[in-house]
Amino acid sequence: MSSVGLLYVGAVLFINGLMLLDIVPAKAAAAMNLFVGGMQVLFPTLIIAQSNGDPAVILGASGLYLFGFTYLYVAWNTLTGATGEGLGWFSIFVAACAVVYGILQFTHSNDPVFGVIWWSWAVLWFLFFLVLARGNDGLGRVTGWFALLLGITTGAIPAFLLLTGTYVTGAVPAIIAAVVYVACFVVAWVLGRSHRAAPDRVPAAVASATATL
């Protein structure tokens, strides 16, 4: 994933996390989902068109569509009032793909840090599946906190490291990254479950089934 695209992935995860926490209204987040979703569809298309059929380049660009279509789907649901079941089932497909992309980072790209990052995204998309497709509203705030934290730790921070030429990968950095992302999940779980919504009220973004990545 390009460093510029990764930066804005972080931005959308951050905004959508706030949306799931009822801090940012869903319609207020729609513009960012449209802008970044469009970018994450346009950029890989241009990269693939100029790749001369290079399998490595095509593989590297292909994962961007998962983000682009997810964000555009979020915007569509928000602006049309569509229910979130379709997006939820799409999320389980994306989660499975993210697991595969993570494995490929180890086996093809020799970048274990991004392998761990892809796996953390797989967990996040699986949470979206549980909330949107399976109706597990009790995980809405957990998912919101996890998206917000991953927006910073898997998006903004790695993007700035890449942009400044200070990004490093390897076994030890990957272990550190894994510890950080597990810690993010634990923090998200504690914060999300400690502020449980009342039985007759769930977060608005979850209730409308329009929130995701």
Coordinates of N, CA and C in Angstrom, one line a residue:
M1 N 0.8 -1.2 0.0 CA 0.0 0.0 0.0 C 0.9 1.2 0.0
S2 N 0.5 2.2 -0.8 CA 1.3 3.4 -0.9 C 1.3 4.2 0.4
S3 N 2.3 4.9 0.7 CA 2.4 5.6 2.0 C 1.3 6.7 2.1
V4 N 1.0 7.4 0.9 CA 0.0 8.4 0.9 C -1.4 7.8 1.1
G5 N -1.7 6.7 0.4 CA -2.9 6.0 0.6 C -3.1 5.5 2.0
L6 N -2.0 5.0 2.6 CA -2.1 4.5 4.0 C -2.4 5.6 5.0
L7 N -1.9 6.8 4.8 CA -2.2 7.9 5.6 C -3.7 8.2 5.7
Y8 N -4.3 8.2 4.5 CA -5.7 8.5 4.5 C -6.6 7.3 4.9
V9 N -6.1 6.1 4.8 CA -6.7 5.0 5.4 C -6.8 5.2 6.9
G10 N -5.7 5.7 7.5 CA -5.7 6.0 8.9 C -6.7 7.1 9.3
A11 N -6.8 8.1 8.4 CA -7.8 9.1 8.7 C -9.2 8.6 8.7
V12 N -9.6 7.8 7.7 CA -10.9 7.3 7.6 C -11.2 6.3 8.8
L13 N -10.3 5.5 9.1 CA -10.5 4.6 10.3 C -10.8 5.4 11.6
F14 N -10.0 6.5 11.7 CA -10.2 7.4 12.9 C -11.6 8.0 12.9
I15 N -12.0 8.6 11.7 CA -13.3 9.2 11.6 C -14.4 8.2 11.8
N16 N -14.3 7.1 11.2 CA -15.4 6.1 11.3 C -15.4 5.5 12.7
G17 N -14.2 5.4 13.4 CA -14.3 5.0 14.8 C -15.0 6.0 15.6
L18 N -14.8 7.3 15.4 CA -15.6 8.3 16.1 C -17.1 8.2 15.8
M19 N -17.4 7.8 14.5 CA -18.8 7.7 14.1 C -19.4 6.6 14.9
L20 N -18.7 5.4 15.1 CA -19.3 4.3 15.8 C -19.4 4.7 17.3
L21 N -18.7 5.6 17.8 CA -18.7 6.0 19.2 C -19.7 7.2 19.4
D22 N -20.5 7.5 18.3 CA -21.5 8.6 18.4 C -20.9 10.0 18.7
I23 N -19.7 10.2 18.3 CA -19.0 11.5 18.4 C -19.2 12.3 17.1
V24 N -19.0 11.6 16.0 CA -19.2 12.2 14.7 C -20.5 11.6 14.1
P25 N -21.4 12.4 13.7 CA -22.6 11.9 13.0 C -22.3 11.2 11.7
A26 N -23.1 10.2 11.4 CA -22.8 9.4 10.2 C -22.7 10.2 8.9
K27 N -23.6 11.1 8.7 CA -23.6 11.9 7.5 C -22.4 12.9 7.5
A28 N -21.9 13.3 8.6 CA -20.7 14.1 8.7 C -19.5 13.4 8.3
A29 N -19.5 12.1 8.4 CA -18.4 11.2 8.0 C -18.4 10.8 6.6
A30 N -19.6 11.0 5.9 CA -19.8 10.4 4.6 C -18.8 11.0 3.6
A31 N -18.5 12.3 3.7 CA -17.6 13.0 2.7 C -16.2 12.3 2.7
M32 N -15.7 12.1 3.9 CA -14.3 11.5 4.0 C -14.3 10.1 3.4
N33 N -15.4 9.3 3.6 CA -15.5 8.0 3.1 C -15.6 8.1 1.5
L34 N -16.3 9.1 1.0 CA -16.4 9.2 -0.4 C -15.0 9.6 -1.0
F35 N -14.4 10.6 -0.4 CA -13.1 11.1 -0.9 C -12.0 10.0 -0.9
V36 N -11.9 9.3 0.2 CA -10.8 8.3 0.3 C -11.2 7.0 -0.4
G37 N -12.5 6.7 -0.4 CA -13.0 5.5 -1.1 C -12.7 5.7 -2.6
G38 N -13.0 6.9 -3.1 CA -12.7 7.1 -4.5 C -11.2 7.1 -4.9
M39 N -10.4 7.6 -4.0 CA -9.0 7.6 -4.1 C -8.4 6.2 -4.2
Q40 N -9.0 5.3 -3.3 CA -8.5 4.0 -3.1 C -9.0 3.0 -4.2
V41 N -9.9 3.6 -5.1 CA -10.3 2.8 -6.3 C -9.5 3.4 -7.5
L42 N -9.4 4.7 -7.6 CA -8.7 5.3 -8.7 C -7.2 5.0 -8.7
F43 N -6.5 5.1 -7.6 CA -5.1 4.9 -7.6 C -4.7 3.5 -8.0
P44 N -5.3 2.4 -7.4 CA -4.8 1.1 -7.9 C -5.2 0.8 -9.3
T45 N -6.2 1.4 -9.8 CA -6.6 1.2 -11.2 C -5.5 1.8 -12.1
L46 N -5.0 3.0 -11.7 CA -3.9 3.7 -12.5 C -2.6 2.9 -12.4
I47 N -2.3 2.4 -11.2 CA -1.1 1.6 -10.9 C -1.1 0.3 -11.8
I48 N -2.3 -0.4 -11.8 CA -2.4 -1.6 -12.6 C -2.3 -1.4 -14.1
A49 N -2.9 -0.3 -14.5 CA -2.9 0.1 -15.9 C -1.5 0.4 -16.4
Q50 N -0.6 0.8 -15.5 CA 0.8 1.2 -15.9 C 1.8 0.1 -15.4
S51 N 1.3 -1.1 -15.0 CA 2.2 -2.1 -14.4 C 2.8 -3.0 -15.5
N52 N 2.4 -2.9 -16.7 CA 2.9 -3.8 -17.8 C 2.7 -5.2 -17.4
G53 N 1.7 -5.5 -16.7 CA 1.4 -6.9 -16.3 C 2.3 -7.5 -15.3
D54 N 3.1 -6.7 -14.6 CA 3.9 -7.1 -13.5 C 3.1 -7.7 -12.4
P55 N 3.2 -9.0 -12.1 CA 2.4 -9.6 -11.0 C 2.6 -9.0 -9.7
A56 N 3.8 -8.7 -9.3 CA 4.1 -8.1 -8.0 C 3.4 -6.8 -7.8
V57 N 3.4 -5.9 -8.9 CA 2.8 -4.6 -8.8 C 1.3 -4.8 -8.7
I58 N 0.7 -5.7 -9.5 CA -0.7 -5.9 -9.5 C -1.1 -6.4 -8.1
L59 N -0.4 -7.4 -7.6 CA -0.7 -7.9 -6.2 C -0.7 -6.8 -5.2
G60 N 0.4 -5.9 -5.3 CA 0.5 -4.8 -4.3 C -0.7 -3.8 -4.4
A61 N -1.2 -3.6 -5.6 CA -2.3 -2.6 -5.8 C -3.6 -3.2 -5.5
S62 N -3.8 -4.5 -5.6 CA -5.1 -5.2 -5.6 C -5.8 -5.0 -4.2
G63 N -5.0 -5.0 -3.1 CA -5.6 -4.9 -1.8 C -6.2 -3.5 -1.6
L64 N -5.8 -2.5 -2.3 CA -6.4 -1.2 -2.1 C -7.9 -1.1 -2.4
Y65 N -8.3 -2.0 -3.3 CA -9.7 -2.0 -3.7 C -10.6 -2.4 -2.5
L66 N -10.1 -3.3 -1.6 CA -10.8 -3.7 -0.4 C -11.2 -2.5 0.4
F67 N -10.2 -1.6 0.6 CA -10.5 -0.4 1.3 C -11.4 0.6 0.6
G68 N -11.1 0.8 -0.7 CA -11.9 1.7 -1.5 C -13.4 1.3 -1.6
F69 N -13.7 0.1 -1.8 CA -15.1 -0.4 -1.9 C -15.8 -0.3 -0.6
T70 N -15.0 -0.6 0.5 CA -15.6 -0.6 1.8 C -16.0 0.9 2.1
Y71 N -15.2 1.8 1.9 CA -15.5 3.2 2.2 C -16.6 3.7 1.4
L72 N -16.6 3.4 0.1 CA -17.7 3.8 -0.8 C -19.0 3.1 -0.3
Y73 N -19.0 1.9 0.1 CA -20.1 1.2 0.6 C -20.7 1.9 1.9
V74 N -19.8 2.4 2.8 CA -20.2 3.1 4.0 C -20.9 4.4 3.5
A75 N -20.3 5.1 2.6 CA -20.9 6.4 2.2 C -22.3 6.1 1.5
W76 N -22.4 5.1 0.7 CA -23.7 4.7 0.1 C -24.7 4.5 1.1
N77 N -24.4 3.6 2.1 CA -25.4 3.3 3.1 C -25.8 4.5 3.9
T78 N -24.8 5.4 4.2 CA -25.1 6.6 5.0 C -26.0 7.6 4.2
L79 N -25.8 7.8 2.9 CA -26.5 8.8 2.2 C -27.8 8.3 1.7
T80 N -28.0 6.9 1.5 CA -29.2 6.4 1.0 C -30.1 5.8 2.1
G81 N -29.5 5.6 3.3 CA -30.3 5.0 4.4 C -30.4 3.5 4.3
A82 N -29.6 2.9 3.4 CA -29.7 1.4 3.2 C -29.2 0.7 4.5
T83 N -29.7 -0.5 4.7 CA -29.3 -1.2 5.9 C -27.9 -1.8 5.7
G84 N -27.3 -2.3 6.8 CA -25.9 -2.6 6.7 C -25.6 -4.1 6.5
E85 N -26.6 -4.9 6.3 CA -26.3 -6.3 6.2 C -25.4 -6.7 5.1
G86 N -25.6 -6.0 3.9 CA -24.7 -6.3 2.8 C -23.3 -5.9 3.0
L87 N -23.1 -4.8 3.7 CA -21.8 -4.3 4.0 C -21.2 -5.3 5.1
G88 N -22.0 -5.8 6.0 CA -21.5 -6.7 7.0 C -21.0 -8.0 6.3
W89 N -21.7 -8.5 5.4 CA -21.3 -9.8 4.7 C -20.1 -9.5 3.8
F90 N -20.0 -8.3 3.2 CA -18.8 -8.0 2.4 C -17.6 -7.9 3.4
S91 N -17.8 -7.5 4.6 CA -16.7 -7.3 5.6 C -16.1 -8.7 5.9
I92 N -16.9 -9.8 6.0 CA -16.3 -11.1 6.3 C -15.5 -11.5 5.1
F93 N -15.9 -11.2 3.9 CA -15.1 -11.5 2.7 C -13.8 -10.8 2.7
V94 N -13.8 -9.5 3.1 CA -12.6 -8.7 3.2 C -11.7 -9.2 4.3
A95 N -12.3 -9.6 5.4 CA -11.5 -10.1 6.5 C -10.7 -11.3 6.1
A96 N -11.4 -12.2 5.3 CA -10.7 -13.4 4.8 C -9.6 -13.0 3.9
C97 N -9.8 -12.1 3.0 CA -8.8 -11.6 2.1 C -7.6 -11.0 2.8
A98 N -7.9 -10.3 3.9 CA -6.9 -9.6 4.7 C -5.9 -10.6 5.3
V99 N -6.5 -11.8 5.7 CA -5.7 -12.8 6.3 C -4.7 -13.3 5.2
V100 N -5.2 -13.5 4.0 CA -4.4 -14.0 2.9 C -3.3 -12.9 2.5
Y101 N -3.7 -11.7 2.5 CA -2.7 -10.6 2.2 C -1.6 -10.6 3.3
G102 N -2.0 -10.8 4.5 CA -1.0 -10.9 5.6 C 0.0 -12.0 5.4
I103 N -0.5 -13.2 5.0 CA 0.4 -14.3 4.7 C 1.3 -14.0 3.6
L104 N 0.8 -13.3 2.6 CA 1.6 -13.0 1.4 C 2.7 -12.0 1.8
Q105 N 2.5 -11.1 2.7 CA 3.5 -10.2 3.2 C 4.7 -10.9 3.7
F106 N 4.4 -12.1 4.4 CA 5.5 -12.9 4.9 C 6.2 -13.7 3.8
T107 N 5.4 -14.3 2.9 CA 6.0 -15.2 2.0 C 6.4 -14.6 0.7
H108 N 5.8 -13.5 0.2 CA 6.2 -12.9 -1.1 C 6.9 -11.5 -0.9
S109 N 6.5 -10.7 0.0 CA 7.0 -9.4 0.1 C 8.1 -9.2 1.2
N110 N 8.3 -10.3 2.0 CA 9.3 -10.2 3.0 C 9.1 -9.0 3.9
D111 N 7.9 -8.7 4.3 CA 7.6 -7.6 5.1 C 6.6 -8.0 6.3
P112 N 7.2 -8.7 7.3 CA 6.4 -9.2 8.4 C 5.6 -8.2 9.1
V113 N 6.1 -6.9 9.2 CA 5.3 -5.9 9.9 C 4.0 -5.7 9.2
F114 N 4.0 -5.5 7.9 CA 2.8 -5.3 7.2 C 1.9 -6.6 7.2
G115 N 2.5 -7.8 7.3 CA 1.8 -9.0 7.5 C 0.9 -8.9 8.8
V116 N 1.5 -8.4 9.9 CA 0.8 -8.2 11.1 C -0.3 -7.1 11.0
I117 N 0.1 -6.1 10.3 CA -0.9 -5.0 10.1 C -2.1 -5.5 9.3
W118 N -1.9 -6.3 8.3 CA -3.0 -6.9 7.5 C -3.9 -7.7 8.5
W119 N -3.3 -8.5 9.3 CA -4.0 -9.4 10.2 C -4.8 -8.5 11.2
S120 N -4.3 -7.4 11.7 CA -5.1 -6.6 12.6 C -6.3 -6.0 11.8
W121 N -6.1 -5.7 10.6 CA -7.3 -5.2 9.8 C -8.3 -6.3 9.6
A122 N -7.8 -7.6 9.5 CA -8.7 -8.7 9.4 C -9.6 -8.8 10.6
V123 N -9.0 -8.6 11.8 CA -9.8 -8.6 13.0 C -10.8 -7.5 13.0
L124 N -10.4 -6.3 12.6 CA -11.3 -5.2 12.6 C -12.5 -5.5 11.6
W125 N -12.2 -6.0 10.4 CA -13.3 -6.3 9.5 C -14.2 -7.4 10.0
F126 N -13.7 -8.3 10.8 CA -14.5 -9.4 11.4 C -15.4 -8.8 12.4
L127 N -15.0 -7.8 13.1 CA -15.8 -7.1 14.1 C -17.0 -6.4 13.3
F128 N -16.7 -5.8 12.2 CA -17.7 -5.1 11.4 C -18.7 -6.2 11.0
F129 N -18.3 -7.4 10.6 CA -19.2 -8.4 10.2 C -20.1 -8.8 11.4
L130 N -19.5 -8.9 12.6 CA -20.4 -9.3 13.7 C -21.4 -8.2 14.1
V131 N -21.0 -6.9 13.9 CA -21.9 -5.8 14.3 C -23.0 -5.7 13.2
L132 N -22.6 -5.6 11.9 CA -23.5 -5.3 10.8 C -24.3 -6.5 10.3
A133 N -23.6 -7.6 10.1 CA -24.3 -8.8 9.5 C -25.0 -9.6 10.6
R134 N -24.4 -9.7 11.8 CA -24.9 -10.6 12.8 C -25.7 -9.9 13.9
G135 N -25.7 -8.5 13.8 CA -26.5 -7.8 14.7 C -26.0 -7.7 16.1
N136 N -24.7 -7.9 16.3 CA -24.1 -7.9 17.7 C -23.8 -6.4 18.1
D137 N -24.9 -5.7 18.4 CA -24.8 -4.3 18.7 C -23.9 -4.0 19.9
G138 N -23.8 -5.0 20.8 CA -22.9 -4.8 22.0 C -21.5 -4.6 21.7
L139 N -21.0 -5.0 20.5 CA -19.7 -4.8 20.1 C -19.4 -3.5 19.3
G140 N -20.5 -2.7 19.2 CA -20.4 -1.4 18.4 C -19.3 -0.5 19.0
R141 N -19.3 -0.3 20.3 CA -18.3 0.7 20.8 C -16.9 0.1 20.8
V142 N -16.8 -1.3 21.1 CA -15.5 -1.9 21.0 C -15.0 -1.7 19.6
T143 N -15.8 -1.9 18.6 CA -15.3 -1.8 17.2 C -14.9 -0.3 16.9
G144 N -15.7 0.6 17.5 CA -15.4 2.0 17.3 C -14.0 2.4 17.9
W145 N -13.8 1.9 19.1 CA -12.5 2.2 19.7 C -11.3 1.5 18.9
F146 N -11.6 0.3 18.5 CA -10.5 -0.5 17.8 C -10.2 0.2 16.5
A147 N -11.2 0.6 15.7 CA -11.0 1.3 14.5 C -10.2 2.6 14.7
L148 N -10.6 3.4 15.7 CA -9.9 4.6 16.0 C -8.4 4.4 16.3
L149 N -8.2 3.4 17.2 CA -6.8 3.1 17.6 C -6.0 2.6 16.4
L150 N -6.6 1.7 15.6 CA -5.9 1.2 14.4 C -5.6 2.3 13.3
G151 N -6.5 3.3 13.3 CA -6.3 4.4 12.4 C -5.0 5.1 12.7
I152 N -4.6 5.2 13.9 CA -3.4 5.8 14.3 C -2.2 4.8 14.2
T153 N -2.4 3.6 14.7 CA -1.2 2.7 14.8 C -0.9 1.9 13.5
T154 N -2.0 1.7 12.7 CA -1.7 0.9 11.4 C -1.8 1.9 10.2
G155 N -2.3 3.1 10.4 CA -2.4 4.0 9.3 C -1.4 5.2 9.4
A156 N -1.7 6.1 10.3 CA -0.9 7.3 10.4 C 0.6 7.1 10.7
I157 N 0.9 6.3 11.7 CA 2.3 6.1 12.1 C 3.1 5.4 11.1
P158 N 2.6 4.2 10.5 CA 3.4 3.6 9.5 C 3.6 4.5 8.2
A159 N 2.5 5.2 7.9 CA 2.6 6.1 6.7 C 3.7 7.2 6.9
F160 N 3.7 7.8 8.1 CA 4.8 8.8 8.3 C 6.2 8.2 8.3
L161 N 6.3 7.0 8.8 CA 7.6 6.3 8.8 C 8.0 6.0 7.3
L162 N 7.0 5.6 6.5 CA 7.3 5.3 5.1 C 7.7 6.6 4.4
L163 N 6.9 7.7 4.6 CA 7.1 9.0 4.0 C 8.5 9.6 4.3
T164 N 9.0 9.3 5.5 CA 10.3 9.9 5.9 C 11.4 8.9 5.7
G165 N 11.2 7.8 5.2 CA 12.2 6.8 4.9 C 12.8 6.1 6.2
T166 N 12.0 6.1 7.3 CA 12.5 5.5 8.5 C 11.8 4.2 8.9
Y167 N 10.9 3.7 7.9 CA 10.2 2.5 8.2 C 11.2 1.3 8.1
V168 N 11.1 0.4 9.1 CA 11.9 -0.8 9.1 C 11.0 -2.0 9.4
T169 N 11.4 -3.1 8.8 CA 10.6 -4.4 9.0 C 11.5 -5.5 9.4
G170 N 11.0 -6.6 9.8 CA 11.7 -7.7 10.3 C 11.0 -8.4 11.4
A171 N 11.6 -9.5 11.9 CA 11.0 -10.3 12.9 C 10.7 -9.5 14.2
V172 N 11.7 -8.8 14.7 CA 11.5 -8.0 15.9 C 10.5 -6.9 15.8
P173 N 10.6 -6.1 14.8 CA 9.6 -5.0 14.6 C 8.2 -5.6 14.5
A174 N 8.1 -6.8 13.8 CA 6.8 -7.5 13.7 C 6.2 -7.9 15.0
I175 N 7.1 -8.4 15.9 CA 6.6 -8.8 17.2 C 6.2 -7.6 18.0
I176 N 6.9 -6.5 17.9 CA 6.5 -5.3 18.6 C 5.2 -4.8 18.1
A177 N 5.0 -4.9 16.7 CA 3.7 -4.4 16.1 C 2.6 -5.3 16.6
A178 N 2.8 -6.6 16.7 CA 1.8 -7.5 17.2 C 1.4 -7.2 18.6
V179 N 2.4 -6.9 19.4 CA 2.1 -6.6 20.8 C 1.3 -5.3 20.9
V180 N 1.6 -4.3 20.1 CA 0.9 -3.0 20.0 C -0.6 -3.3 19.6
Y181 N -0.8 -4.1 18.6 CA -2.2 -4.3 18.1 C -3.0 -5.1 19.1
V182 N -2.4 -6.1 19.7 CA -3.1 -6.8 20.8 C -3.5 -5.8 21.9
A183 N -2.6 -5.0 22.3 CA -2.8 -4.0 23.3 C -4.0 -3.1 22.9
C184 N -4.0 -2.7 21.6 CA -5.1 -1.8 21.1 C -6.4 -2.5 21.2
F185 N -6.4 -3.8 20.9 CA -7.7 -4.6 21.1 C -8.1 -4.6 22.5
V186 N -7.2 -4.9 23.4 CA -7.5 -5.0 24.8 C -8.1 -3.6 25.3
V187 N -7.4 -2.5 25.0 CA -7.9 -1.2 25.3 C -9.3 -1.0 24.8
A188 N -9.5 -1.3 23.5 CA -10.8 -1.1 22.8 C -11.8 -1.9 23.6
W189 N -11.5 -3.1 23.9 CA -12.5 -4.0 24.6 C -12.9 -3.4 26.0
V190 N -11.9 -3.0 26.7 CA -12.1 -2.4 28.1 C -13.0 -1.1 28.0
L191 N -12.6 -0.2 27.1 CA -13.3 1.1 26.9 C -14.7 0.8 26.4
G192 N -14.8 -0.1 25.4 CA -16.1 -0.3 24.8 C -17.1 -1.0 25.7
R193 N -16.6 -1.9 26.5 CA -17.5 -2.7 27.3 C -17.7 -2.0 28.7
S194 N -16.9 -1.1 29.0 CA -17.1 -0.3 30.3 C -18.1 0.7 30.2
H195 N -18.4 1.1 28.9 CA -19.5 2.1 28.7 C -20.6 1.5 27.9
R196 N -21.2 0.5 28.4 CA -22.2 -0.2 27.7 C -23.4 0.7 27.5
A197 N -24.0 0.6 26.3 CA -25.2 1.4 26.0 C -26.4 0.8 26.8
A198 N -27.3 1.6 27.2 CA -28.5 1.1 27.9 C -29.2 0.1 27.0
P199 N -30.0 -0.9 27.6 CA -30.6 -2.0 26.8 C -31.5 -1.5 25.7
D200 N -32.1 -0.3 25.9 CA -33.0 0.2 24.9 C -32.4 1.2 23.9
R201 N -31.0 1.3 24.1 CA -30.3 2.3 23.2 C -29.0 1.8 22.9
V202 N -28.7 1.7 21.6 CA -27.3 1.3 21.1 C -26.8 2.5 20.4
P203 N -25.4 2.5 20.1 CA -24.9 3.7 19.4 C -25.6 3.9 18.1
A204 N -25.8 5.2 17.8 CA -26.7 5.6 16.7 C -26.1 5.0 15.4
A205 N -24.8 5.0 15.2 CA -24.2 4.5 14.0 C -24.5 3.0 13.8
V206 N -24.5 2.3 14.9 CA -24.8 0.9 14.9 C -26.3 0.7 14.6
A207 N -27.1 1.4 15.3 CA -28.5 1.3 15.2 C -29.0 1.5 13.7
S208 N -28.3 2.4 13.0 CA -28.7 2.7 11.6 C -28.0 1.8 10.7
A209 N -27.1 0.9 11.2 CA -26.3 -0.1 10.5 C -25.6 0.5 9.3
T210 N -25.0 1.7 9.5 CA -24.3 2.3 8.4 C -22.8 2.5 8.6
A211 N -22.3 2.2 9.8 CA -20.9 2.5 10.1 C -20.0 1.3 9.9
T212 N -18.8 1.6 9.4 CA -17.8 0.6 9.3 C -16.5 1.3 9.2
L213 N -15.4 0.6 8.4 CA -14.1 1.1 8.3 C -14.1 2.6 8.0

